[in-house]
Short mmCIF file of C-alpha atoms in Angstrom, two decimals:
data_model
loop_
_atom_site.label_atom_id
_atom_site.label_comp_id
_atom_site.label_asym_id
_atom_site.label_seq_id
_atom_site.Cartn_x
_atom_site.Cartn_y
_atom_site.Cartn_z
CA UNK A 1 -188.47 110.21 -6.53
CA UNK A 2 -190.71 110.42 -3.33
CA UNK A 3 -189.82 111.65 -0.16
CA UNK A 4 -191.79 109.07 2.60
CA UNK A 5 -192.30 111.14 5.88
CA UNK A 6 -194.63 110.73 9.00
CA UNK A 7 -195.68 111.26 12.14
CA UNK A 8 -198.46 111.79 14.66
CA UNK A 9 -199.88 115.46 15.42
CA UNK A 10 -202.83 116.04 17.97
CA UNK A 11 -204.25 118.75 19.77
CA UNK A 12 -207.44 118.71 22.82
CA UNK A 13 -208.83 121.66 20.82
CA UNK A 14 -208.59 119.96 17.50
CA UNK A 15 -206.88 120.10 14.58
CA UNK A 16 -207.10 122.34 11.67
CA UNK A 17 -204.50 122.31 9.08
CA UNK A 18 -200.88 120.45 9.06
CA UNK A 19 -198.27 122.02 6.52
CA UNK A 20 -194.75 121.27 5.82
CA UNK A 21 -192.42 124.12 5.29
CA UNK A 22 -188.80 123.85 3.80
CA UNK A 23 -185.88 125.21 2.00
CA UNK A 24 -183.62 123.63 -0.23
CA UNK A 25 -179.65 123.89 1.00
CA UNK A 26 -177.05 123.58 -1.92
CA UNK A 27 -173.55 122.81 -0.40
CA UNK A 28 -172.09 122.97 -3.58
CA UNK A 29 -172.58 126.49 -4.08
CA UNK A 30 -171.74 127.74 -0.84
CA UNK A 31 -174.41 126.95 0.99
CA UNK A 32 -176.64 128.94 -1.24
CA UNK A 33 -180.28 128.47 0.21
CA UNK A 34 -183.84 128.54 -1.64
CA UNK A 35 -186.49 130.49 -0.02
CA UNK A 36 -188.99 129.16 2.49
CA UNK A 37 -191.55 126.92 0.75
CA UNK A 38 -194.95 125.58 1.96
CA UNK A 39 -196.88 122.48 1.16
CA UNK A 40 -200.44 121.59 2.38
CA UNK A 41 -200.89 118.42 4.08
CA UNK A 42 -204.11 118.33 5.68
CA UNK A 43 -206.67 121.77 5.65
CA UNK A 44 -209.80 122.15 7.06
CA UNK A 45 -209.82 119.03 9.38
CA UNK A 46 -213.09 120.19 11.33
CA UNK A 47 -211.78 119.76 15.00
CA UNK A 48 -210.01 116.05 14.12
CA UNK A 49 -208.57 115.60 17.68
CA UNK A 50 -205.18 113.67 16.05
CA UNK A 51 -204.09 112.20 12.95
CA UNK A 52 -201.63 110.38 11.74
CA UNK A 53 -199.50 111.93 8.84
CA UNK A 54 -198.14 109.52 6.01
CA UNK A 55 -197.56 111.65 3.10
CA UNK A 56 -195.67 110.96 -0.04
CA UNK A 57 -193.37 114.01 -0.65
CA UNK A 58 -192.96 114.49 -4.47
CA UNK A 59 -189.11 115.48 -5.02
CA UNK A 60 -188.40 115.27 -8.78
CA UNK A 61 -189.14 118.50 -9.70
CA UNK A 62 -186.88 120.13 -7.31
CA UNK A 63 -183.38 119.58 -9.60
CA UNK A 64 -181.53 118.02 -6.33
CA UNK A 65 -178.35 117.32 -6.95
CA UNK A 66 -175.79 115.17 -5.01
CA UNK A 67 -174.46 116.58 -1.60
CA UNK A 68 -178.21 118.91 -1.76
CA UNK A 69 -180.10 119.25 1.11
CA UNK A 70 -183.90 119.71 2.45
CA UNK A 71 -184.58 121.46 5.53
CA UNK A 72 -188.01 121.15 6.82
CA UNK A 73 -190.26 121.48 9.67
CA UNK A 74 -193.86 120.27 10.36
CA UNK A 75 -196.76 122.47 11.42
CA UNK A 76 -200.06 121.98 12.65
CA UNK A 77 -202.54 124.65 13.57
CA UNK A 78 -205.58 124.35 16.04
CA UNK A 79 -209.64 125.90 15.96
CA UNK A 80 -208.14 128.81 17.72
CA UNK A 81 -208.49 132.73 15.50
CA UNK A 82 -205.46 132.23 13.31
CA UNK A 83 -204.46 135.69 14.26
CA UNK A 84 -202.88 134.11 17.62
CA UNK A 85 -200.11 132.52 16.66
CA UNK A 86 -200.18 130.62 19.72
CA UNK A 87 -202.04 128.02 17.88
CA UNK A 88 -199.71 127.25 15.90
CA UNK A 89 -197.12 124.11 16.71
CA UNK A 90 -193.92 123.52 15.04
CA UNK A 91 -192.16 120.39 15.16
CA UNK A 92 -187.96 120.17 15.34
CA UNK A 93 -185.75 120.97 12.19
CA UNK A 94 -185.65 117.90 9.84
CA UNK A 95 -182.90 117.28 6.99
CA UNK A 96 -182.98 115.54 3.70
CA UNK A 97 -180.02 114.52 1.97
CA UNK A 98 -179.30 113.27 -1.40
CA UNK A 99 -176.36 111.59 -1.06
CA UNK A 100 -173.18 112.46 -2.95
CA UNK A 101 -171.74 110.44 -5.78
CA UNK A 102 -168.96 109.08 -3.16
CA UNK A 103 -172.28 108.09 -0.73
CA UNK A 104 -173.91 106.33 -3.52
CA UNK A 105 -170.50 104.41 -4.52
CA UNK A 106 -169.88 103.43 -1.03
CA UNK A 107 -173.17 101.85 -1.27
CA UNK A 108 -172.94 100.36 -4.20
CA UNK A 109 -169.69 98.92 -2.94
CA UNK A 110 -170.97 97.64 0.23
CA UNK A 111 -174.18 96.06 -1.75
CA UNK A 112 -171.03 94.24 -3.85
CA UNK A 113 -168.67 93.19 -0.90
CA UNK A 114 -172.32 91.70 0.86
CA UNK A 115 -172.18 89.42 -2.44
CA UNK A 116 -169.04 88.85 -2.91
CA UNK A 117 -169.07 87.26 1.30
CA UNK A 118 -172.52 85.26 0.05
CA UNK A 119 -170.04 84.00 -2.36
CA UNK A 120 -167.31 83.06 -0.29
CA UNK A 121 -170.00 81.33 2.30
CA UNK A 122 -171.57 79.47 -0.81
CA UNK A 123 -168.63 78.03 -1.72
CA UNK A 124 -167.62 76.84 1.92
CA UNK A 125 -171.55 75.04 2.38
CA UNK A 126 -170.74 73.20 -1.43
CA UNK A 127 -167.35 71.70 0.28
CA UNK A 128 -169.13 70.85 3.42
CA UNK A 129 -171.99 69.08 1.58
CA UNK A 130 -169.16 67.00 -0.91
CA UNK A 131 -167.25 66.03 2.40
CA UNK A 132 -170.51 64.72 3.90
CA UNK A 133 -171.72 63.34 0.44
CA UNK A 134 -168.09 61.48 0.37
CA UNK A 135 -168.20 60.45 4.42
CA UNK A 136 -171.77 58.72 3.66
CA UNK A 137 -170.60 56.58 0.76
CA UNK A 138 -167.77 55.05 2.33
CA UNK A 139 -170.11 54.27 5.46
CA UNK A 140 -172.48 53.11 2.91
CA UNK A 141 -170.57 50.59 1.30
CA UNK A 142 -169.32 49.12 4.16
CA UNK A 143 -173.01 48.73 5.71
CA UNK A 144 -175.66 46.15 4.63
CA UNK A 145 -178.70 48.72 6.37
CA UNK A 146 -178.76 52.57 6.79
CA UNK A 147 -178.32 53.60 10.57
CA UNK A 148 -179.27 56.11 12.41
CA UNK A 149 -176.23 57.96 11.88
CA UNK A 150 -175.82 57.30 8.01
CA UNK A 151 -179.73 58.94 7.96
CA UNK A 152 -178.62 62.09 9.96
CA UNK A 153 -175.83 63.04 7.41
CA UNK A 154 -177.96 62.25 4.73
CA UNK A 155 -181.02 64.69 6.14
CA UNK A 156 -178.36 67.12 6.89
CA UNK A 157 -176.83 66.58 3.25
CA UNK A 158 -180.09 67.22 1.87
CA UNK A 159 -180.34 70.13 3.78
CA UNK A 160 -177.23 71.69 3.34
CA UNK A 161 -178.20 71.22 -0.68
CA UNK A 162 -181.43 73.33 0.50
CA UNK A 163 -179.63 76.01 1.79
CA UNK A 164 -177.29 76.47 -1.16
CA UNK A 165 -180.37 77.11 -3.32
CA UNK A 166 -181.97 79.76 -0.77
CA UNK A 167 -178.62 81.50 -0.80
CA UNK A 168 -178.32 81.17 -4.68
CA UNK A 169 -181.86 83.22 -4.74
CA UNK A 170 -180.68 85.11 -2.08
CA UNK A 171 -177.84 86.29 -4.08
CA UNK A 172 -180.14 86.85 -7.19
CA UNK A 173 -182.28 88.93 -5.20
CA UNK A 174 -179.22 91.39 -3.81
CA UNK A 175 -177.73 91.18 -7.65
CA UNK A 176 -181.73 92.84 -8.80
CA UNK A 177 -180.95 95.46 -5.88
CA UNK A 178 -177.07 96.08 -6.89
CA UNK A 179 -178.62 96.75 -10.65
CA UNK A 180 -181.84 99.05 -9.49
CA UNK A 181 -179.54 101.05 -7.07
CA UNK A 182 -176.92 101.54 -10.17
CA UNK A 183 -179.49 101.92 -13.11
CA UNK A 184 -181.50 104.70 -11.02
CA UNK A 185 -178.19 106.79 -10.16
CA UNK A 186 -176.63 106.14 -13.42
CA UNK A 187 -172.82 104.80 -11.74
CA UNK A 188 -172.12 102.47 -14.24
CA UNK A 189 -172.17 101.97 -17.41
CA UNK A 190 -175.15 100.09 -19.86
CA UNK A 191 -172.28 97.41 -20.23
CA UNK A 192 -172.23 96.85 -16.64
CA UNK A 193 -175.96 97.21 -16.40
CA UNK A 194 -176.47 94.69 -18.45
CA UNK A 195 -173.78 92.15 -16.90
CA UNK A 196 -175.92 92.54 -13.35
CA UNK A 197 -178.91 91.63 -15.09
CA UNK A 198 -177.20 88.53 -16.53
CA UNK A 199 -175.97 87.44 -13.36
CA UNK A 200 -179.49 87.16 -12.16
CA UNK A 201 -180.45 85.09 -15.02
CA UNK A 202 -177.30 82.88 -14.74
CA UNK A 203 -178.32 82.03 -11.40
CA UNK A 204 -182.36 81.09 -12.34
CA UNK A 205 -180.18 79.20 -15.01
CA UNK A 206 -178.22 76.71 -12.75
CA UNK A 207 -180.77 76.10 -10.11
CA UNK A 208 -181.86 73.14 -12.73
CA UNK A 209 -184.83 70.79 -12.37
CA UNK A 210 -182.07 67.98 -12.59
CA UNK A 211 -180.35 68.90 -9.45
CA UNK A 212 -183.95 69.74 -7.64
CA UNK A 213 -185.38 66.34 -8.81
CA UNK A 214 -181.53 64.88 -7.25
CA UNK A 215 -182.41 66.24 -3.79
CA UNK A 216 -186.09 64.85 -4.23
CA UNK A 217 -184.54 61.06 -5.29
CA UNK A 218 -182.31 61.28 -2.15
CA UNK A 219 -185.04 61.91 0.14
CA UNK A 220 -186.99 59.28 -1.45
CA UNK A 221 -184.22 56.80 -1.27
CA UNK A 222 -183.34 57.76 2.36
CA UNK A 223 -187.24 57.17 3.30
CA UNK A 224 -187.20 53.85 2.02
CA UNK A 225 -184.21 53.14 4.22
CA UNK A 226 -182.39 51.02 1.38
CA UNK A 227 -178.42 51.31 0.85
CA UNK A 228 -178.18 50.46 -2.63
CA UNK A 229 -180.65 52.80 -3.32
CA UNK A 230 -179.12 55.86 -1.18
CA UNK A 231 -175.82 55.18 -2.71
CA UNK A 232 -177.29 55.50 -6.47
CA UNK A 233 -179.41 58.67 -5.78
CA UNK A 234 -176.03 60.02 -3.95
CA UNK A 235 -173.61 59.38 -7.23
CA UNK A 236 -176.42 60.82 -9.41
CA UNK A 237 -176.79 63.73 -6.77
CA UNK A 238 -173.00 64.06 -6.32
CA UNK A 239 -172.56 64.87 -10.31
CA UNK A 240 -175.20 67.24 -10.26
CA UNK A 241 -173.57 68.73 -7.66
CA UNK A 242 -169.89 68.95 -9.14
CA UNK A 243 -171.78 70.92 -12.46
CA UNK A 244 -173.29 73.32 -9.97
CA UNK A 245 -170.02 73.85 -8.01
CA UNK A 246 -168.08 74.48 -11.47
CA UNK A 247 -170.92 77.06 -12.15
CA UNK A 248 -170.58 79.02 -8.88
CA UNK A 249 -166.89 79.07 -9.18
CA UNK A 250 -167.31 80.34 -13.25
CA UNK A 251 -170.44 83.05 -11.69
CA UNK A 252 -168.00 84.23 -9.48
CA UNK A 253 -165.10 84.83 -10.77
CA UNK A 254 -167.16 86.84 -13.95
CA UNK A 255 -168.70 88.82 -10.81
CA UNK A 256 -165.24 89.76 -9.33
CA UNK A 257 -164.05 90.84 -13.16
CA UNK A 258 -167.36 93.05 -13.21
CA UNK A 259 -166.41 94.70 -9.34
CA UNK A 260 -163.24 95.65 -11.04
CA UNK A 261 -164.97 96.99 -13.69
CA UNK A 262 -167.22 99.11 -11.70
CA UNK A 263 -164.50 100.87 -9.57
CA UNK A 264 -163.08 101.81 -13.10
CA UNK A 265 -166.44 103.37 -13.91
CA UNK A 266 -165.84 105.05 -10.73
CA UNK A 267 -162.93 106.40 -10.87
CA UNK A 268 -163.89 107.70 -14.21
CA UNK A 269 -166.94 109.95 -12.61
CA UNK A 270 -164.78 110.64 -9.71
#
Protein backbone atom coordinates (compact mmCIF):
# COMPACT_ATOMS: atom_id res chain seq x y z
CA UNK A 1 0.00 0.00 0.00
CA UNK A 2 0.87 3.81 -0.13
CA UNK A 3 1.73 5.91 2.55
CA UNK A 4 -0.12 9.64 1.63
CA UNK A 5 1.97 12.39 3.47
CA UNK A 6 2.28 16.27 3.05
CA UNK A 7 3.08 19.41 3.94
CA UNK A 8 4.44 22.85 3.10
CA UNK A 9 8.37 23.63 3.36
CA UNK A 10 9.82 27.17 2.42
CA UNK A 11 12.82 28.99 2.93
CA UNK A 12 13.76 33.17 1.88
CA UNK A 13 17.02 31.68 0.54
CA UNK A 14 15.37 28.97 -1.43
CA UNK A 15 14.98 25.61 -1.48
CA UNK A 16 17.21 22.86 -2.52
CA UNK A 17 16.38 19.38 -1.74
CA UNK A 18 13.47 17.88 0.68
CA UNK A 19 14.17 14.19 1.95
CA UNK A 20 12.35 11.99 4.25
CA UNK A 21 14.32 9.96 6.66
CA UNK A 22 12.94 6.97 8.78
CA UNK A 23 13.33 3.78 10.62
CA UNK A 24 11.13 1.01 10.88
CA UNK A 25 10.11 0.09 14.81
CA UNK A 26 9.02 -3.64 15.35
CA UNK A 27 7.17 -3.92 18.76
CA UNK A 28 6.89 -7.39 18.37
CA UNK A 29 10.39 -8.12 18.70
CA UNK A 30 11.28 -5.93 21.38
CA UNK A 31 11.36 -2.93 19.93
CA UNK A 32 13.97 -4.07 17.52
CA UNK A 33 14.66 -0.98 15.16
CA UNK A 34 15.87 -0.85 11.35
CA UNK A 35 18.55 1.54 10.55
CA UNK A 36 18.04 5.11 9.43
CA UNK A 37 16.75 5.21 5.83
CA UNK A 38 16.54 8.10 3.31
CA UNK A 39 14.23 8.83 0.47
CA UNK A 40 14.49 11.74 -2.05
CA UNK A 41 11.60 13.91 -2.43
CA UNK A 42 12.53 16.87 -4.25
CA UNK A 43 16.59 17.57 -5.40
CA UNK A 44 17.93 20.25 -7.13
CA UNK A 45 14.96 22.73 -6.83
CA UNK A 46 17.07 25.82 -8.18
CA UNK A 47 16.21 28.40 -5.36
CA UNK A 48 12.14 27.35 -5.39
CA UNK A 49 11.22 29.78 -2.53
CA UNK A 50 8.33 27.02 -1.14
CA UNK A 51 6.62 24.05 -2.23
CA UNK A 52 4.13 22.10 -1.36
CA UNK A 53 4.96 18.32 -0.67
CA UNK A 54 2.27 15.60 -1.67
CA UNK A 55 4.15 12.49 -2.09
CA UNK A 56 2.92 8.97 -2.35
CA UNK A 57 5.09 6.86 0.07
CA UNK A 58 5.47 3.30 -1.42
CA UNK A 59 5.19 0.80 1.71
CA UNK A 60 4.80 -2.74 0.31
CA UNK A 61 8.12 -3.67 0.13
CA UNK A 62 8.92 -2.96 3.64
CA UNK A 63 7.32 -6.55 5.18
CA UNK A 64 5.21 -4.40 7.92
CA UNK A 65 3.55 -6.37 10.00
CA UNK A 66 0.68 -5.63 12.47
CA UNK A 67 1.56 -3.55 15.68
CA UNK A 68 4.96 -2.23 13.20
CA UNK A 69 5.85 1.12 13.22
CA UNK A 70 7.47 4.05 10.93
CA UNK A 71 9.32 6.76 12.43
CA UNK A 72 10.10 9.59 10.21
CA UNK A 73 11.09 13.08 9.93
CA UNK A 74 11.08 15.61 7.01
CA UNK A 75 14.06 17.60 5.80
CA UNK A 76 14.63 20.33 3.60
CA UNK A 77 17.94 21.93 2.80
CA UNK A 78 18.59 25.58 1.50
CA UNK A 79 21.35 27.24 -1.42
CA UNK A 80 23.61 27.59 1.50
CA UNK A 81 27.46 25.25 1.17
CA UNK A 82 26.06 21.96 2.38
CA UNK A 83 29.02 21.77 4.64
CA UNK A 84 26.98 24.13 7.20
CA UNK A 85 24.60 22.20 8.53
CA UNK A 86 22.79 25.15 9.51
CA UNK A 87 20.93 24.87 6.33
CA UNK A 88 19.49 22.16 7.01
CA UNK A 89 15.68 22.07 8.65
CA UNK A 90 14.12 19.17 10.25
CA UNK A 91 10.60 18.89 10.88
CA UNK A 92 9.06 17.04 14.33
CA UNK A 93 9.15 13.13 14.74
CA UNK A 94 6.23 11.53 12.78
CA UNK A 95 4.81 7.84 13.39
CA UNK A 96 3.22 5.31 11.17
CA UNK A 97 1.33 2.54 12.41
CA UNK A 98 -0.05 -0.52 10.93
CA UNK A 99 -2.58 -1.41 13.03
CA UNK A 100 -2.73 -4.71 14.90
CA UNK A 101 -5.08 -7.54 14.06
CA UNK A 102 -7.27 -6.43 17.29
CA UNK A 103 -7.19 -2.57 15.55
CA UNK A 104 -8.31 -3.91 12.31
CA UNK A 105 -11.21 -6.13 14.05
CA UNK A 106 -12.37 -3.29 16.06
CA UNK A 107 -12.82 -1.65 12.82
CA UNK A 108 -14.27 -4.05 11.10
CA UNK A 109 -16.69 -4.33 13.99
CA UNK A 110 -17.53 -0.78 14.21
CA UNK A 111 -17.99 -0.69 10.15
CA UNK A 112 -20.69 -3.75 11.15
CA UNK A 113 -22.46 -2.20 14.27
CA UNK A 114 -22.74 1.32 11.78
CA UNK A 115 -24.92 -1.24 9.58
CA UNK A 116 -26.45 -3.08 11.74
CA UNK A 117 -27.99 0.80 13.43
CA UNK A 118 -28.78 1.70 9.43
CA UNK A 119 -30.73 -1.38 9.87
CA UNK A 120 -32.51 -0.78 12.88
CA UNK A 121 -33.33 3.02 11.54
CA UNK A 122 -34.56 1.39 8.16
CA UNK A 123 -36.85 -0.60 9.69
CA UNK A 124 -38.34 2.21 12.04
CA UNK A 125 -38.80 4.80 8.57
CA UNK A 126 -40.76 1.41 6.78
CA UNK A 127 -43.28 1.46 10.00
CA UNK A 128 -43.55 5.16 9.92
CA UNK A 129 -44.31 5.24 6.15
CA UNK A 130 -47.15 2.03 6.61
CA UNK A 131 -48.71 4.10 9.59
CA UNK A 132 -48.94 7.18 7.34
CA UNK A 133 -49.83 5.01 4.20
CA UNK A 134 -52.74 3.46 6.61
CA UNK A 135 -53.73 7.16 8.30
CA UNK A 136 -54.23 8.50 4.52
CA UNK A 137 -56.60 5.77 3.40
CA UNK A 138 -58.96 5.97 6.09
CA UNK A 139 -58.99 9.92 5.56
CA UNK A 140 -59.32 9.06 2.01
CA UNK A 141 -62.30 7.13 2.04
CA UNK A 142 -64.12 9.21 4.12
CA UNK A 143 -63.33 12.40 1.79
CA UNK A 144 -64.93 13.15 -1.63
CA UNK A 145 -61.55 15.74 -2.51
CA UNK A 146 -57.89 15.53 -1.28
CA UNK A 147 -57.09 18.42 1.29
CA UNK A 148 -54.42 20.08 2.15
CA UNK A 149 -53.63 17.86 4.88
CA UNK A 150 -54.35 14.43 3.05
CA UNK A 151 -51.55 16.04 0.30
CA UNK A 152 -48.93 16.74 3.10
CA UNK A 153 -48.88 13.04 4.33
CA UNK A 154 -48.94 11.90 1.01
CA UNK A 155 -45.67 14.22 -0.08
CA UNK A 156 -44.21 13.21 3.14
CA UNK A 157 -45.17 9.41 2.38
CA UNK A 158 -43.52 9.72 -0.81
CA UNK A 159 -40.70 11.04 0.77
CA UNK A 160 -40.19 8.90 3.51
CA UNK A 161 -40.29 5.99 0.53
CA UNK A 162 -37.28 8.25 -0.91
CA UNK A 163 -35.32 8.08 1.97
CA UNK A 164 -35.59 4.33 2.49
CA UNK A 165 -33.99 3.88 -0.94
CA UNK A 166 -31.00 6.44 -0.21
CA UNK A 167 -30.41 4.52 2.99
CA UNK A 168 -30.77 1.09 1.16
CA UNK A 169 -27.71 2.45 -1.19
CA UNK A 170 -26.32 3.87 1.66
CA UNK A 171 -26.07 0.58 3.27
CA UNK A 172 -24.78 -1.05 -0.02
CA UNK A 173 -22.16 1.38 -0.18
CA UNK A 174 -20.80 0.72 3.70
CA UNK A 175 -21.43 -3.29 2.89
CA UNK A 176 -18.59 -2.58 -0.49
CA UNK A 177 -16.37 -0.86 2.37
CA UNK A 178 -17.00 -3.71 5.18
CA UNK A 179 -15.84 -6.29 2.19
CA UNK A 180 -12.65 -4.06 0.79
CA UNK A 181 -11.51 -3.41 4.46
CA UNK A 182 -11.84 -7.43 5.14
CA UNK A 183 -10.63 -8.76 1.66
CA UNK A 184 -7.38 -6.41 1.85
CA UNK A 185 -6.45 -7.60 5.57
CA UNK A 186 -7.53 -11.07 5.00
CA UNK A 187 -10.03 -11.27 8.59
CA UNK A 188 -12.43 -13.41 7.23
CA UNK A 189 -12.85 -16.03 5.44
CA UNK A 190 -13.68 -16.40 1.24
CA UNK A 191 -17.11 -17.71 2.64
CA UNK A 192 -17.71 -14.56 4.36
CA UNK A 193 -16.18 -12.59 1.54
CA UNK A 194 -18.39 -13.72 -0.61
CA UNK A 195 -21.67 -13.31 1.67
CA UNK A 196 -20.65 -9.28 1.84
CA UNK A 197 -20.56 -9.17 -1.73
CA UNK A 198 -24.02 -10.77 -1.94
CA UNK A 199 -25.48 -8.48 0.38
CA UNK A 200 -24.65 -5.69 -1.95
CA UNK A 201 -26.27 -7.37 -4.76
CA UNK A 202 -29.37 -8.33 -2.67
CA UNK A 203 -29.89 -4.82 -2.04
CA UNK A 204 -29.49 -3.52 -6.06
CA UNK A 205 -31.95 -6.59 -6.17
CA UNK A 206 -34.96 -5.22 -4.12
CA UNK A 207 -34.75 -1.61 -5.01
CA UNK A 208 -37.19 -2.89 -8.05
CA UNK A 209 -38.48 -0.77 -10.94
CA UNK A 210 -42.02 -1.87 -9.58
CA UNK A 211 -41.72 -0.15 -6.33
CA UNK A 212 -39.80 3.03 -8.10
CA UNK A 213 -42.57 3.24 -10.81
CA UNK A 214 -45.19 2.92 -7.28
CA UNK A 215 -43.65 6.13 -5.86
CA UNK A 216 -43.80 7.74 -9.46
CA UNK A 217 -47.87 6.67 -9.79
CA UNK A 218 -48.41 8.24 -6.31
CA UNK A 219 -46.97 11.44 -7.19
CA UNK A 220 -48.83 11.43 -10.32
CA UNK A 221 -52.06 10.62 -8.66
CA UNK A 222 -51.47 13.16 -5.82
CA UNK A 223 -50.80 15.96 -8.68
CA UNK A 224 -53.95 15.35 -10.23
CA UNK A 225 -55.60 15.89 -6.87
CA UNK A 226 -58.15 12.89 -7.42
CA UNK A 227 -59.13 10.46 -4.38
CA UNK A 228 -59.97 7.48 -6.19
CA UNK A 229 -56.97 7.73 -7.91
CA UNK A 230 -54.57 8.36 -4.73
CA UNK A 231 -56.24 5.54 -3.00
CA UNK A 232 -55.43 2.97 -6.03
CA UNK A 233 -51.76 4.11 -6.53
CA UNK A 234 -51.57 3.83 -2.46
CA UNK A 235 -52.90 -0.07 -2.35
CA UNK A 236 -50.63 -0.79 -5.35
CA UNK A 237 -47.78 1.21 -3.50
CA UNK A 238 -48.68 -0.30 -0.09
CA UNK A 239 -48.00 -4.07 -1.54
CA UNK A 240 -44.92 -3.10 -3.01
CA UNK A 241 -44.05 -1.89 0.05
CA UNK A 242 -44.99 -4.98 2.36
CA UNK A 243 -42.49 -7.22 -0.33
CA UNK A 244 -39.75 -4.71 0.38
CA UNK A 245 -40.31 -4.70 4.19
CA UNK A 246 -40.29 -8.72 4.18
CA UNK A 247 -36.93 -8.31 2.24
CA UNK A 248 -35.22 -5.97 4.73
CA UNK A 249 -36.34 -8.03 7.59
CA UNK A 250 -34.95 -11.51 5.52
CA UNK A 251 -31.41 -9.06 4.52
CA UNK A 252 -31.09 -8.53 7.96
CA UNK A 253 -31.42 -11.14 9.83
CA UNK A 254 -28.83 -13.19 7.09
CA UNK A 255 -26.50 -10.04 7.99
CA UNK A 256 -26.71 -10.59 11.82
CA UNK A 257 -26.02 -14.63 11.13
CA UNK A 258 -22.89 -13.40 9.02
CA UNK A 259 -21.66 -10.78 12.23
CA UNK A 260 -21.74 -13.94 14.21
CA UNK A 261 -19.90 -15.58 11.81
CA UNK A 262 -17.19 -13.10 11.59
CA UNK A 263 -16.41 -12.85 15.37
CA UNK A 264 -15.93 -16.73 14.99
CA UNK A 265 -13.37 -16.02 12.28
CA UNK A 266 -12.00 -13.84 14.85
CA UNK A 267 -11.64 -15.58 17.52
CA UNK A 268 -10.07 -18.18 15.40
CA UNK A 269 -6.99 -15.67 14.35
CA UNK A 270 -7.05 -14.33 17.78
Amino acid sequence: GNLKVSLQVSDDIGLQDVWISYKIVKPSFSDQESKEQKIAIYQNLQNTIAKYVDFNWEINNYNLGPGDEIHFYFYASDNKDNSDSSNISKSKLFKAYYPTLEDLFSSLEEEQENISDNFNSLQDNMESIQNTVDQVRKDLLKADEVDWENQKQVEETIQEAQDVISELEGIQEMMAQLEEQANENNLVSDELLKKFEDFQDMIASIITPEILEALEDMQSALDSMNPEEILDAMENFEFNLEVLEEQIDDMMNLFKMAMAEQKLDELIKN
